[in-house]
Short mmCIF file of C-alpha atoms in Angstrom, two decimals:
data_model
loop_
_atom_site.label_atom_id
_atom_site.label_comp_id
_atom_site.label_asym_id
_atom_site.label_seq_id
_atom_site.Cartn_x
_atom_site.Cartn_y
_atom_site.Cartn_z
CA UNK A 1 68.99 159.13 111.12
CA UNK A 2 68.27 161.54 108.28
CA UNK A 3 66.27 160.20 105.35
CA UNK A 4 66.42 161.20 101.70
CA UNK A 5 62.79 161.98 100.93
CA UNK A 6 62.79 162.60 97.18
CA UNK A 7 64.77 161.80 94.08
CA UNK A 8 67.06 164.52 92.80
CA UNK A 9 64.30 165.75 90.49
CA UNK A 10 61.95 166.23 93.43
CA UNK A 11 59.73 163.21 92.69
CA UNK A 12 58.86 160.24 94.90
CA UNK A 13 58.12 156.58 94.16
CA UNK A 14 54.60 155.28 93.73
CA UNK A 15 53.83 152.69 96.40
CA UNK A 16 51.11 150.01 96.56
CA UNK A 17 50.21 148.60 99.98
CA UNK A 18 48.23 145.35 99.96
CA UNK A 19 46.18 144.96 103.12
CA UNK A 20 44.98 147.43 105.76
CA UNK A 21 45.65 145.44 108.90
CA UNK A 22 48.38 146.37 111.36
CA UNK A 23 51.06 145.78 108.71
CA UNK A 24 49.54 147.94 106.00
CA UNK A 25 48.57 150.62 108.50
CA UNK A 26 52.12 150.79 109.85
CA UNK A 27 53.57 151.04 106.32
CA UNK A 28 51.21 153.88 105.38
CA UNK A 29 51.86 155.88 108.54
CA UNK A 30 55.64 155.48 108.37
CA UNK A 31 55.78 156.45 104.70
CA UNK A 32 54.07 159.69 105.69
CA UNK A 33 55.91 160.43 108.92
CA UNK A 34 59.40 159.24 107.97
CA UNK A 35 59.61 160.07 104.26
CA UNK A 36 56.80 162.63 103.83
CA UNK A 37 55.66 160.30 101.06
CA UNK A 38 51.99 160.43 100.08
CA UNK A 39 52.19 158.83 96.62
CA UNK A 40 50.82 155.52 97.84
CA UNK A 41 47.60 153.54 97.61
CA UNK A 42 46.27 150.95 100.07
CA UNK A 43 44.11 148.06 98.86
CA UNK A 44 41.81 146.34 101.34
CA UNK A 45 39.57 143.34 100.68
CA UNK A 46 37.09 144.13 103.45
CA UNK A 47 34.69 147.08 104.00
CA UNK A 48 36.92 148.55 106.72
CA UNK A 49 40.51 148.37 107.93
CA UNK A 50 41.67 146.07 110.69
CA UNK A 51 42.66 142.81 109.01
CA UNK A 52 42.52 140.06 111.62
CA UNK A 53 40.82 142.41 114.06
CA UNK A 54 38.07 143.25 111.60
CA UNK A 55 37.41 139.64 110.63
CA UNK A 56 37.57 137.88 114.00
CA UNK A 57 34.50 139.09 115.87
CA UNK A 58 33.60 135.85 117.62
CA UNK A 59 32.48 136.03 121.28
CA UNK A 60 35.35 136.70 123.69
CA UNK A 61 37.86 137.44 120.88
CA UNK A 62 40.94 139.10 122.37
CA UNK A 63 44.68 139.47 122.09
CA UNK A 64 46.87 136.98 123.93
CA UNK A 65 49.79 139.38 124.44
CA UNK A 66 49.67 142.30 126.86
CA UNK A 67 47.84 145.38 125.59
CA UNK A 68 50.68 147.76 126.38
CA UNK A 69 52.91 145.99 123.86
CA UNK A 70 50.10 145.64 121.32
CA UNK A 71 50.25 149.18 120.04
CA UNK A 72 52.68 151.02 117.79
CA UNK A 73 55.71 152.54 119.51
CA UNK A 74 54.96 155.81 117.71
CA UNK A 75 51.27 155.75 118.73
CA UNK A 76 51.08 154.64 122.38
CA UNK A 77 47.62 153.94 123.74
CA UNK A 78 47.25 155.16 127.30
CA UNK A 79 43.62 154.09 127.54
CA UNK A 80 43.68 150.30 127.32
CA UNK A 81 40.90 149.09 129.61
CA UNK A 82 42.53 145.74 130.45
CA UNK A 83 45.88 143.98 130.43
CA UNK A 84 44.66 141.87 127.49
CA UNK A 85 42.52 143.94 125.15
CA UNK A 86 39.48 142.59 123.36
CA UNK A 87 38.81 142.66 119.62
CA UNK A 88 36.58 145.74 119.65
CA UNK A 89 39.10 147.79 121.63
CA UNK A 90 42.00 146.82 119.37
CA UNK A 91 39.98 147.62 116.25
CA UNK A 92 38.99 151.00 117.72
CA UNK A 93 42.67 151.76 118.38
CA UNK A 94 43.57 150.95 114.77
CA UNK A 95 40.82 153.21 113.46
CA UNK A 96 41.98 156.06 115.68
CA UNK A 97 45.51 155.70 114.29
CA UNK A 98 44.16 155.74 110.73
CA UNK A 99 41.96 158.77 111.37
CA UNK A 100 44.77 160.70 113.03
CA UNK A 101 47.03 160.24 110.01
CA UNK A 102 44.25 160.53 107.39
CA UNK A 103 44.86 157.00 106.13
CA UNK A 104 41.22 156.28 105.32
CA UNK A 105 41.32 158.56 102.28
CA UNK A 106 44.20 156.47 100.89
CA UNK A 107 42.41 153.11 101.10
CA UNK A 108 40.37 151.40 98.39
CA UNK A 109 37.96 149.20 100.36
CA UNK A 110 36.23 146.07 99.03
CA UNK A 111 39.08 145.82 96.55
CA UNK A 112 40.93 142.61 95.84
CA UNK A 113 44.45 142.65 94.45
CA UNK A 114 44.35 139.72 92.04
CA UNK A 115 47.98 139.70 90.87
CA UNK A 116 51.21 141.70 90.89
CA UNK A 117 53.80 141.40 88.14
CA UNK A 118 57.30 142.85 87.85
CA UNK A 119 57.87 144.62 84.52
CA UNK A 120 61.60 144.41 83.99
CA UNK A 121 61.71 146.85 81.08
CA UNK A 122 59.85 149.53 83.04
CA UNK A 123 61.31 148.63 86.44
CA UNK A 124 57.85 148.73 87.96
CA UNK A 125 55.17 146.47 89.39
CA UNK A 126 51.85 146.09 87.62
CA UNK A 127 49.15 145.72 90.27
CA UNK A 128 45.89 144.20 89.04
CA UNK A 129 42.89 144.73 91.27
CA UNK A 130 39.11 144.34 91.23
CA UNK A 131 36.31 146.31 92.85
CA UNK A 132 34.27 143.61 94.59
CA UNK A 133 31.11 145.74 94.60
CA UNK A 134 31.04 146.38 90.85
CA UNK A 135 33.33 143.69 89.44
CA UNK A 136 35.33 146.40 87.67
CA UNK A 137 38.96 145.43 87.06
CA UNK A 138 41.75 148.01 87.02
CA UNK A 139 45.53 148.29 86.94
CA UNK A 140 48.03 150.41 88.81
CA UNK A 141 51.74 150.82 88.19
CA UNK A 142 53.83 150.91 91.37
CA UNK A 143 57.53 151.36 91.93
CA UNK A 144 57.33 149.66 95.31
CA UNK A 145 54.93 147.12 96.82
CA UNK A 146 54.27 146.29 100.46
CA UNK A 147 52.58 142.89 100.89
CA UNK A 148 50.79 143.10 104.23
CA UNK A 149 48.16 140.42 103.78
CA UNK A 150 49.11 138.65 107.01
CA UNK A 151 49.43 134.93 107.87
CA UNK A 152 46.07 134.55 109.68
CA UNK A 153 43.73 135.48 106.83
CA UNK A 154 42.55 132.31 105.02
CA UNK A 155 40.31 130.10 107.21
CA UNK A 156 41.20 126.40 107.26
CA UNK A 157 37.95 124.53 106.65
CA UNK A 158 38.38 120.73 106.33
CA UNK A 159 36.25 119.29 103.53
CA UNK A 160 34.57 116.71 105.75
CA UNK A 161 32.50 119.45 107.38
CA UNK A 162 30.85 120.36 104.09
CA UNK A 163 28.52 117.41 104.79
CA UNK A 164 27.03 119.14 107.82
CA UNK A 165 23.57 120.33 106.79
CA UNK A 166 22.84 122.75 109.62
CA UNK A 167 24.22 126.27 110.14
CA UNK A 168 28.03 126.25 110.25
CA UNK A 169 30.75 128.85 110.21
CA UNK A 170 34.43 129.43 110.94
CA UNK A 171 35.37 131.56 113.94
CA UNK A 172 36.89 134.14 111.57
CA UNK A 173 33.52 134.41 109.83
CA UNK A 174 31.23 134.44 112.85
CA UNK A 175 27.52 134.27 112.01
CA UNK A 176 26.04 137.01 114.20
CA UNK A 177 22.61 136.53 112.66
CA UNK A 178 22.26 133.08 114.25
CA UNK A 179 21.08 133.11 117.86
CA UNK A 180 22.94 130.37 119.75
CA UNK A 181 20.85 130.86 122.90
CA UNK A 182 19.40 127.54 124.03
CA UNK A 183 20.92 125.68 121.09
CA UNK A 184 23.04 122.54 120.89
CA UNK A 185 26.38 123.80 119.59
CA UNK A 186 29.45 121.89 118.42
CA UNK A 187 32.91 123.48 118.47
CA UNK A 188 35.70 121.79 116.54
CA UNK A 189 39.30 122.71 117.33
CA UNK A 190 41.37 123.39 120.42
CA UNK A 191 43.68 126.24 119.42
CA UNK A 192 43.67 129.88 120.52
CA UNK A 193 40.33 130.78 118.89
CA UNK A 194 38.51 127.81 120.43
CA UNK A 195 40.01 128.54 123.83
CA UNK A 196 38.51 132.02 123.66
CA UNK A 197 35.17 131.24 122.02
CA UNK A 198 34.16 128.34 124.29
CA UNK A 199 33.99 130.51 127.47
CA UNK A 200 32.31 133.21 125.35
CA UNK A 201 29.30 131.04 124.46
CA UNK A 202 29.13 128.34 127.11
CA UNK A 203 26.57 130.08 129.32
CA UNK A 204 24.22 130.81 126.41
CA UNK A 205 23.91 127.36 124.86
CA UNK A 206 21.81 124.39 125.90
CA UNK A 207 24.70 121.98 125.34
CA UNK A 208 28.20 122.25 123.95
CA UNK A 209 29.97 119.39 122.21
CA UNK A 210 33.69 120.17 122.13
CA UNK A 211 35.91 118.20 119.71
CA UNK A 212 39.59 118.27 120.52
CA UNK A 213 42.31 116.65 118.46
CA UNK A 214 45.33 117.92 120.42
CA UNK A 215 45.23 119.56 123.87
CA UNK A 216 46.97 122.90 124.40
CA UNK A 217 49.31 124.14 127.10
CA UNK A 218 47.50 126.94 128.91
CA UNK A 219 48.77 129.41 131.49
CA UNK A 220 46.69 131.89 133.57
CA UNK A 221 45.60 135.12 131.91
CA UNK A 222 45.19 137.36 134.96
CA UNK A 223 43.31 139.98 132.96
CA UNK A 224 43.08 142.83 135.43
CA UNK A 225 41.49 146.14 134.44
CA UNK A 226 43.45 149.38 134.33
CA UNK A 227 42.05 151.90 136.80
CA UNK A 228 41.23 155.48 135.85
CA UNK A 229 44.18 156.58 137.98
CA UNK A 230 46.57 154.28 136.11
CA UNK A 231 45.38 155.58 132.74
CA UNK A 232 45.67 159.17 134.01
CA UNK A 233 49.25 158.59 135.15
CA UNK A 234 50.18 156.88 131.87
CA UNK A 235 48.84 159.82 129.87
CA UNK A 236 50.24 162.71 131.91
CA UNK A 237 53.40 161.03 133.18
CA UNK A 238 54.33 159.08 130.04
CA UNK A 239 57.65 157.93 131.49
CA UNK A 240 55.60 155.65 133.75
CA UNK A 241 53.96 154.17 130.68
CA UNK A 242 57.38 153.68 129.07
CA UNK A 243 58.72 151.95 132.18
CA UNK A 244 55.71 149.64 132.25
CA UNK A 245 56.09 148.98 128.52
CA UNK A 246 59.77 148.10 128.88
CA UNK A 247 59.15 145.81 131.84
CA UNK A 248 56.51 143.86 129.93
CA UNK A 249 58.60 143.81 126.74
CA UNK A 250 61.75 142.48 128.41
CA UNK A 251 59.91 139.98 130.60
CA UNK A 252 58.47 138.55 127.36
CA UNK A 253 61.85 138.65 125.63
CA UNK A 254 63.50 136.58 128.35
CA UNK A 255 61.02 133.77 127.79
CA UNK A 256 62.56 133.00 124.38
CA UNK A 257 65.09 130.72 126.07
CA UNK A 258 62.25 128.48 127.22
CA UNK A 259 61.87 127.40 123.58
CA UNK A 260 65.51 126.32 123.24
CA UNK A 261 66.57 122.67 123.27
CA UNK A 262 69.85 123.48 124.96
CA UNK A 263 70.15 121.65 128.28
CA UNK A 264 70.58 124.84 130.32
CA UNK A 265 67.34 126.20 128.86
CA UNK A 266 65.24 123.13 129.60
CA UNK A 267 64.98 124.19 133.25
CA UNK A 268 62.78 127.27 132.56
CA UNK A 269 60.65 125.17 130.20
CA UNK A 270 60.17 122.52 132.88
CA UNK A 271 59.20 125.28 135.31
CA UNK A 272 56.67 126.63 132.80
CA UNK A 273 55.32 123.11 132.22
CA UNK A 274 54.79 122.68 135.97
CA UNK A 275 53.10 126.10 136.11
CA UNK A 276 50.69 125.02 133.34
CA UNK A 277 50.09 121.70 135.13
CA UNK A 278 49.23 123.51 138.37
CA UNK A 279 46.85 125.81 136.52
CA UNK A 280 45.08 122.80 134.99
CA UNK A 281 45.03 120.89 138.30
CA UNK A 282 43.53 123.78 140.25
CA UNK A 283 40.82 124.57 137.69
CA UNK A 284 39.75 121.01 136.81
CA UNK A 285 38.87 118.68 139.64
CA UNK A 286 37.79 115.77 137.44
CA UNK A 287 40.76 113.48 136.90
CA UNK A 288 39.18 112.03 133.74
CA UNK A 289 38.64 115.43 132.16
CA UNK A 290 42.05 116.64 133.25
CA UNK A 291 43.64 113.66 131.50
CA UNK A 292 41.85 114.58 128.26
CA UNK A 293 43.16 118.12 128.46
CA UNK A 294 46.77 117.24 129.32
CA UNK A 295 49.21 117.66 126.40
CA UNK A 296 51.47 114.71 125.63
CA UNK A 297 54.09 116.74 123.77
CA UNK A 298 56.85 119.05 124.96
CA UNK A 299 55.70 122.50 126.01
CA UNK A 300 56.34 125.21 123.42
CA UNK A 301 56.22 122.92 120.41
CA UNK A 302 52.75 124.29 119.69
CA UNK A 303 51.38 127.69 120.56
CA UNK A 304 51.01 128.36 124.30
CA UNK A 305 47.73 130.10 125.14
CA UNK A 306 46.78 132.33 128.05
CA UNK A 307 43.33 131.78 129.57
CA UNK A 308 41.72 131.67 132.99
CA UNK A 309 38.17 130.83 131.90
CA UNK A 310 38.66 127.97 129.40
CA UNK A 311 39.07 125.09 131.85
CA UNK A 312 36.12 126.16 134.03
CA UNK A 313 33.98 126.39 130.89
CA UNK A 314 34.84 122.83 129.85
CA UNK A 315 34.10 121.57 133.37
CA UNK A 316 30.46 122.67 133.21
CA UNK A 317 27.86 119.88 133.26
CA UNK A 318 26.34 120.68 129.87
CA UNK A 319 29.75 120.51 128.09
CA UNK A 320 31.07 117.26 126.64
CA UNK A 321 34.74 117.00 125.62
CA UNK A 322 35.45 114.52 122.81
CA UNK A 323 38.94 113.36 121.90
CA UNK A 324 37.96 110.69 119.35
CA UNK A 325 38.27 111.64 115.68
CA UNK A 326 35.17 112.63 113.72
CA UNK A 327 34.78 109.88 111.12
CA UNK A 328 31.68 111.01 109.28
CA UNK A 329 28.83 113.50 109.25
CA UNK A 330 25.23 112.93 108.19
CA UNK A 331 22.69 115.72 108.40
CA UNK A 332 23.31 117.44 111.72
CA UNK A 333 24.91 114.41 113.38
CA UNK A 334 28.63 113.85 113.93
CA UNK A 335 29.81 110.23 114.15
CA UNK A 336 33.03 109.51 116.05
CA UNK A 337 35.58 106.73 115.75
CA UNK A 338 34.52 105.22 119.10
CA UNK A 339 31.00 104.63 117.73
CA UNK A 340 29.34 107.51 119.55
CA UNK A 341 27.35 110.24 117.80
CA UNK A 342 26.08 113.69 118.66
CA UNK A 343 23.29 115.63 116.99
CA UNK A 344 23.70 119.40 117.17
CA UNK A 345 21.93 122.50 115.90
CA UNK A 346 24.98 124.41 114.64
CA UNK A 347 28.67 123.81 114.02
CA UNK A 348 31.48 126.22 114.88
CA UNK A 349 34.84 125.56 113.21
CA UNK A 350 37.81 126.79 115.21
CA UNK A 351 40.11 124.98 112.79
CA UNK A 352 42.74 127.65 112.27
CA UNK A 353 44.15 129.22 109.15
CA UNK A 354 46.14 128.24 106.06
CA UNK A 355 49.30 129.80 107.42
CA UNK A 356 51.53 127.86 105.03
CA UNK A 357 49.71 129.25 101.96
CA UNK A 358 51.72 132.44 102.11
CA UNK A 359 51.56 133.31 98.41
CA UNK A 360 48.76 132.03 96.15
CA UNK A 361 49.71 130.51 92.77
CA UNK A 362 50.35 133.16 90.08
CA UNK A 363 49.71 135.98 92.55
CA UNK A 364 53.28 137.30 92.44
CA UNK A 365 55.14 137.12 89.16
CA UNK A 366 58.67 138.28 89.82
CA UNK A 367 61.84 138.96 87.92
CA UNK A 368 62.22 136.82 84.79
CA UNK A 369 58.52 135.91 84.86
CA UNK A 370 58.96 133.53 87.81
CA UNK A 371 55.82 132.52 89.71
CA UNK A 372 56.90 133.10 93.30
CA UNK A 373 54.64 130.39 94.71
CA UNK A 374 56.05 127.81 92.30
CA UNK A 375 59.59 129.03 93.03
CA UNK A 376 59.15 128.70 96.79
CA UNK A 377 57.00 125.60 96.91
CA UNK A 378 56.66 124.61 100.56
CA UNK A 379 59.93 126.30 101.55
CA UNK A 380 59.96 130.11 101.30
CA UNK A 381 63.41 131.49 100.59
CA UNK A 382 63.74 135.06 101.85
CA UNK A 383 66.02 137.62 103.44
CA UNK A 384 64.76 138.03 107.03
CA UNK A 385 61.24 137.35 105.76
CA UNK A 386 61.18 140.79 104.12
CA UNK A 387 62.22 140.29 100.50
CA UNK A 388 63.78 137.82 98.08
CA UNK A 389 65.93 137.97 94.90
CA UNK A 390 62.97 137.30 92.61
CA UNK A 391 60.99 140.34 93.81
CA UNK A 392 62.79 143.70 93.45
CA UNK A 393 61.17 146.55 95.37
CA UNK A 394 58.67 144.22 97.08
CA UNK A 395 58.61 144.06 100.86
CA UNK A 396 56.75 141.35 102.79
CA UNK A 397 55.34 142.32 106.18
CA UNK A 398 54.95 139.46 108.66
CA UNK A 399 56.24 137.24 105.88
CA UNK A 400 57.87 133.82 106.22
CA UNK A 401 59.78 133.14 109.44
CA UNK A 402 58.82 136.39 111.14
CA UNK A 403 56.02 135.25 113.44
CA UNK A 404 56.56 135.00 117.19
CA UNK A 405 55.74 132.59 119.96
CA UNK A 406 56.72 134.82 122.88
CA UNK A 407 56.13 138.53 122.22
CA UNK A 408 54.09 141.07 120.25
CA UNK A 409 54.36 140.83 116.46
CA UNK A 410 53.88 144.58 116.22
CA UNK A 411 57.57 144.95 117.06
CA UNK A 412 58.39 142.76 114.06
CA UNK A 413 56.10 144.76 111.79
CA UNK A 414 57.69 148.05 112.84
CA UNK A 415 61.20 146.67 112.33
CA UNK A 416 60.32 145.40 108.85
CA UNK A 417 58.60 148.64 107.80
CA UNK A 418 61.48 150.76 109.09
CA UNK A 419 63.97 148.60 107.17
CA UNK A 420 61.91 149.08 104.02
CA UNK A 421 61.79 152.85 104.70
CA UNK A 422 65.58 152.90 104.87
CA UNK A 423 65.77 150.94 101.62
CA UNK A 424 63.42 153.37 99.85
CA UNK A 425 65.42 156.33 101.18
CA UNK A 426 68.61 154.68 99.88
CA UNK A 427 66.98 154.24 96.47
CA UNK A 428 66.11 157.92 96.25
CA UNK A 429 69.51 159.05 97.52
CA UNK A 430 71.28 156.93 94.90
CA UNK A 431 68.79 157.50 92.06
CA UNK A 432 67.81 153.82 91.83
CA UNK A 433 64.72 152.47 90.12
CA UNK A 434 65.09 148.99 91.60
CA UNK A 435 66.71 147.30 94.58
CA UNK A 436 66.96 143.55 94.98
CA UNK A 437 68.60 141.41 97.64
CA UNK A 438 71.47 139.22 96.46
CA UNK A 439 71.04 135.44 96.34
CA UNK A 440 74.07 135.05 98.64
CA UNK A 441 72.56 137.29 101.33
CA UNK A 442 69.37 135.27 101.11
CA UNK A 443 71.27 131.98 101.26
CA UNK A 444 73.29 133.08 104.28
CA UNK A 445 70.12 134.02 106.16
CA UNK A 446 68.31 130.77 105.35
CA UNK A 447 71.34 128.64 106.26
CA UNK A 448 71.61 130.29 109.67
CA UNK A 449 67.84 130.13 110.13
CA UNK A 450 67.67 126.37 109.54
CA UNK A 451 70.62 125.77 111.87
CA UNK A 452 69.09 127.89 114.64
CA UNK A 453 65.67 126.23 114.25
CA UNK A 454 67.18 122.81 114.94
CA UNK A 455 67.97 124.10 118.43
CA UNK A 456 64.33 125.03 119.10
CA UNK A 457 61.45 122.97 120.44
CA UNK A 458 59.34 124.15 117.47
CA UNK A 459 61.28 121.71 115.26
CA UNK A 460 60.36 118.68 117.37
CA UNK A 461 58.15 115.81 116.20
CA UNK A 462 54.93 117.48 117.35
CA UNK A 463 53.33 118.98 114.26
CA UNK A 464 51.94 122.51 114.40
CA UNK A 465 51.01 125.34 112.06
CA UNK A 466 54.52 126.64 112.63
CA UNK A 467 55.77 123.84 110.33
CA UNK A 468 55.17 122.92 106.71
CA UNK A 469 54.27 119.39 105.61
CA UNK A 470 57.96 118.45 105.70
CA UNK A 471 58.37 119.48 109.33
CA UNK A 472 60.38 122.61 108.52
CA UNK A 473 59.50 125.69 110.58
CA UNK A 474 58.44 128.42 108.16
CA UNK A 475 56.20 130.61 110.31
CA UNK A 476 58.44 131.71 113.19
CA UNK A 477 61.55 133.79 113.74
CA UNK A 478 64.17 131.77 115.62
CA UNK A 479 65.22 134.34 118.20
CA UNK A 480 64.13 137.33 120.24
CA UNK A 481 62.62 140.50 118.84
CA UNK A 482 65.71 142.37 119.99
CA UNK A 483 67.96 140.09 117.95
CA UNK A 484 65.82 140.69 114.89
CA UNK A 485 65.88 144.46 115.44
CA UNK A 486 69.65 144.58 115.95
CA UNK A 487 70.22 142.79 112.64
CA UNK A 488 67.93 145.16 110.72
CA UNK A 489 68.50 148.39 112.61
CA UNK A 490 70.49 149.73 109.67
CA UNK A 491 70.15 149.15 105.95
CA UNK A 492 72.82 146.92 104.36
CA UNK A 493 73.43 148.17 100.79
CA UNK A 494 76.22 145.62 100.30
CA UNK A 495 73.59 142.87 100.40
CA UNK A 496 71.54 144.40 97.60
CA UNK A 497 71.96 145.16 93.91
CA UNK A 498 70.58 148.43 92.60
CA UNK A 499 69.52 149.51 89.13
CA UNK A 500 70.00 153.11 88.10
CA UNK A 501 66.99 155.10 86.96
CA UNK A 502 66.99 155.96 83.27
CA UNK A 503 67.54 159.65 82.62
CA UNK A 504 64.32 161.58 82.39
CA UNK A 505 62.22 158.82 83.98
CA UNK A 506 59.05 160.41 85.30
CA UNK A 507 57.88 159.37 88.76
CA UNK A 508 54.85 160.37 90.78
CA UNK A 509 55.05 163.72 92.52
#
């Protein structure tokens, strides 16, 4: 498809990209490669790019989808060392992509975007930001905004743990200055981060107290290394890499039916449940411990995790698994509901993220002065998680209802960015200063979304971070990646309303 790359007067829009994780990086690269557009600025809170993969440096941090599908389609990585890449390797890949496309020079690091506001009279966004090193506050005017802050960015830290007087930290803020060797360590939480960090520290600590509220379904990881020959063949016979990529992609896609509540689809879920049971039975010989680690909810309702070293770690003699709730904390001692207590040297919180806090209050002020967070409340109202009627020219990346439970989110990011690229090209071709989705298009999407979600196991009684406080699934897309791509493979101008640019309006060159 040919893209219109400038307005008729030869100018291009000014673009602000919030966040330099995979989403922001993809947006920046595709603006350059698809539209030859360089009039953009990236804002990043941290000292380097990477987002989740810069922040999460805890021991054993890794991706839980296959490496081959955890790279951009336009920047294949032939040198993954393992089937499931670790944090350092993923971060290195992201930096290579940024260096190749000269993205670093377009990023303002240690810069917090404090608010964005739509200026109706100027048909632009005002982006307020602050240099965290100096405290200096500045403003930028942007025609278009990409919000790529990501759902896994704000650590969830329950207030009760403020009472702990010893060293404590969240897994996303790992304290590398504290030596855990020979220490009594407590880990709270039993989600994906905990399942990785426990095997990563278990052989270093004197004792490990593990506090689990809800057990997780776990399937084997089988993390084999790629041989030098395999990497050589991938690089110099890239069709082999593409075949491997497609096989992994489609094998993941077919698992989406396992999350359906339809009777015909319960068979593969039962098979997967048995597979997880066998994995647990083989790795844990203690019946008492196995009972503690056996989920009591339907498989798929909460995130399924891949691991082959978690169960063996919990079975070690110096590890104690607690399922009773923590009632109080005094000093360095945790008191449980069953009357027991444990004194520890340090506390690790693997308590997840505030996924439902997608937009902070007064962060996005949209059309008509509406505060987007107040407008949405607990129920985001979007068009395919990308945009909404209140925010002309603003594109969310990995926004509401675009997460996945079965495949790589990088496919979703690419699809969203490419849709936005088509929208921007359409704006330039038709001399538009603003483009906003219609309320009806948004309503149609949300109506179908809610109906489809009722057919999925994610909507069942088991509560997870996929759901808001009302039990409505707001974090996940209901179908396969291919279904999402097919719906957004072309831009739909009939679902949007455009505003013509005033004559003589000056844009960035």
